[in-house]
Amino acid sequence: MSENQVTAAASDTGKNEAVQISRTARICIAAVLLALAVIAGTIISVRETFGEFIEQSPLINGADTGFVFISACLVMLMTPALALFYGGMVRKKNVLGTMMQSFVTLGVVTFIWIAYGYSLAFGPDVNHLIGNLDWAGLQHVTLAPNPSYSTTIPHQLFMMFQMMFACLTPALITGAFAGRFKFKAYIMFLILWITFIYCPLAHWVWGDGGWIKNLGGLDFAGGLVVHIGSGAAALAACLVLGPRFGYKKEAMPPHNLTLTFIGAALLWIGWFGFNAGSALSAGQLAVSAFVTTQIGAGMGVISWCLIEWANRGRPTVLGALSGGVAGLVAITPASGFVSPSAALVIGFLAGLVCYLAVSLKSKFDYDDSLDVVGIHGVGGVLGSLLVGVFSSTLINSDGADGLIFGSWNLLGAQTISTLVSIAFSFFGTWLILVFLSKFMELRVTERQEMKGLDITQHSENCYRL
């Protein structure tokens, strides 16, 4: 190497180091300013609400609080469980990148939820569309119950329980674009999606004064908000981003079904907190949701295996796991409104319908890497509509009677709620991704995709052989 080349190389190295130092300095300054803002908001919140803690705390029911506390922990477990579930289904060069997209939501969404997300989703109503910012920074979110949501558990515990739903939902979307989304772009997408899609949708369905709630639409534990929301968003992401390089031309089998098996088992366990915990009390309704959850999941396993056996000549482990998740998805909106016999039907139909949806995706020419649309989207739609058929006030007096109990009203409300949720999440996600594409590259390059997300996005390897 000549002297000039050495000098140029040294100059380039110096420039790169300077850029790195400058970038690090900007990140540190932003982090410090953000931390100061959060600390200031926290101090204000504590000063305004501390008196309410002591005055109203005797209203707390210990059994209900303990039950929802454990349920929130179970729902939190579902996000790393999903990381394992998805991680086992991708190629080994994308394992860590895929798992990171799920796990990072526990950090990013937690901050958003505390800063303003919970207030937008569950705060005082504005025109039946969104919550206001009265609860931003957890102002007025105390250790006393909030009668709008529960009279027996601390308001902060309800906030935490709902936070775990918010963390899980965008993580579900990541399975659709596994292996091809830039991590930086994903973080920006995550922030915008939680803010502009999840929070309004949660307010419509569960918030005090939300228009879907006022319409009479029912969603016990997340069929509309979590599964239809993520499924419709996944379809939009598939269409905007386009297929993986080599899609339909080369085999892309799961690299480690053992990881997927462990993830599915943990998801199933966590789902009991997801559904039964949504009763918000340790009583009969929670038991009913617990029972129907297990039945729906079990029947999903059976029906998926049966149709796969008939169609392909043998059942597969991945099929059994997919059927269990499909059953869990479909029973979620119905779990607190239907009987065990209805759960049998819902779970069995979920396995069949979701299998067909996954089988037909190639006909529609979109690359949903891990079948988020076919399982979460289609399963959520099925479950939401079947609430309008099987719901009974004998199970939950706060619900409504469905079609088989002589009323068409609930099925109409469920149909409207389902269609609006699909359209809102699909077109909203489409707009977010198109907007982001104007400012940054959403996809990794073809070369980066061939090398894998683990190396190109995180400079790590899952396996060193």
XYZ file of N, CA, C and O in Angstrom, residues 257 300-324 355:
108
model
N -37.828 -26.097 15.112
C -39.195 -26.218 15.608
C -39.250 -26.454 17.113
O -40.303 -26.277 17.727
N -58.827 -26.367 18.438
C -58.050 -25.868 17.314
C -56.950 -26.841 16.914
O -56.700 -27.065 15.717
N -56.289 -27.425 17.909
C -55.265 -28.432 17.630
C -55.875 -29.612 16.864
O -55.345 -30.077 15.854
N -57.012 -30.108 17.372
C -57.645 -31.287 16.763
C -58.058 -31.024 15.317
O -57.752 -31.802 14.408
N -58.741 -29.917 15.083
C -59.261 -29.680 13.729
C -58.149 -29.405 12.729
O -58.213 -29.859 11.581
N -57.096 -28.660 13.140
C -55.986 -28.405 12.215
C -55.300 -29.719 11.846
O -54.988 -29.968 10.685
N -55.049 -30.556 12.865
C -54.399 -31.846 12.594
C -55.252 -32.727 11.675
O -54.735 -33.404 10.782
N -56.557 -32.729 11.901
C -57.438 -33.559 11.085
C -57.430 -33.131 9.623
O -57.316 -33.972 8.714
N -57.561 -31.835 9.379
C -57.608 -31.380 7.987
C -56.240 -31.520 7.324
O -56.129 -31.834 6.130
N -55.177 -31.323 8.100
C -53.835 -31.506 7.547
C -53.593 -32.981 7.227
O -52.992 -33.331 6.204
N -54.045 -33.857 8.096
C -53.930 -35.295 7.887
C -54.670 -35.713 6.612
O -54.162 -36.477 5.795
N -55.881 -35.181 6.478
C -56.676 -35.531 5.299
C -56.077 -34.957 4.022
O -56.110 -35.594 2.957
N -55.504 -33.762 4.108
C -55.022 -33.071 2.917
C -53.605 -33.471 2.516
O -53.291 -33.566 1.329
N -52.749 -33.719 3.520
C -51.338 -33.978 3.235
C -50.900 -35.395 3.569
O -49.756 -35.767 3.330
N -51.780 -36.161 4.172
C -51.446 -37.541 4.481
C -50.844 -37.760 5.836
O -50.706 -38.894 6.303
N -50.491 -36.679 6.544
C -49.941 -36.803 7.905
C -50.042 -35.460 8.611
O -49.929 -34.403 7.969
N -50.261 -35.464 9.915
C -50.250 -34.219 10.686
C -48.819 -33.827 11.020
O -47.943 -34.688 11.115
N -48.571 -32.533 11.195
C -47.234 -32.050 11.532
C -47.239 -31.360 12.891
O -48.290 -30.908 13.372
N -46.069 -31.263 13.486
C -45.926 -30.557 14.755
C -46.255 -29.078 14.570
O -46.990 -28.480 15.368
N -45.723 -28.470 13.511
C -46.009 -27.055 13.255
C -47.500 -26.844 13.049
O -48.060 -25.839 13.506
N -48.165 -27.791 12.388
C -49.605 -27.679 12.204
C -50.357 -27.733 13.515
O -51.290 -26.952 13.748
N -49.958 -28.647 14.411
C -50.615 -28.745 15.714
C -50.436 -27.455 16.511
O -51.381 -26.952 17.145
N -49.219 -26.901 16.475
C -48.958 -25.646 17.192
C -49.775 -24.502 16.594
O -50.350 -23.680 17.324
N -49.835 -24.458 15.272
C -50.607 -23.409 14.596
C -52.088 -23.536 14.918
O -52.784 -22.527 15.131
N -52.596 -24.763 14.971
C -53.999 -24.972 15.313
C -54.316 -24.525 16.720
O -55.374 -23.926 16.972
N -53.402 -24.807 17.656
C -53.618 -24.343 19.022
C -53.690 -22.832 19.113
O -54.564 -22.273 19.784
N -56.551 -22.844 8.761
C -55.768 -23.713 7.874
C -56.028 -23.355 6.409
O -55.097 -23.231 5.603
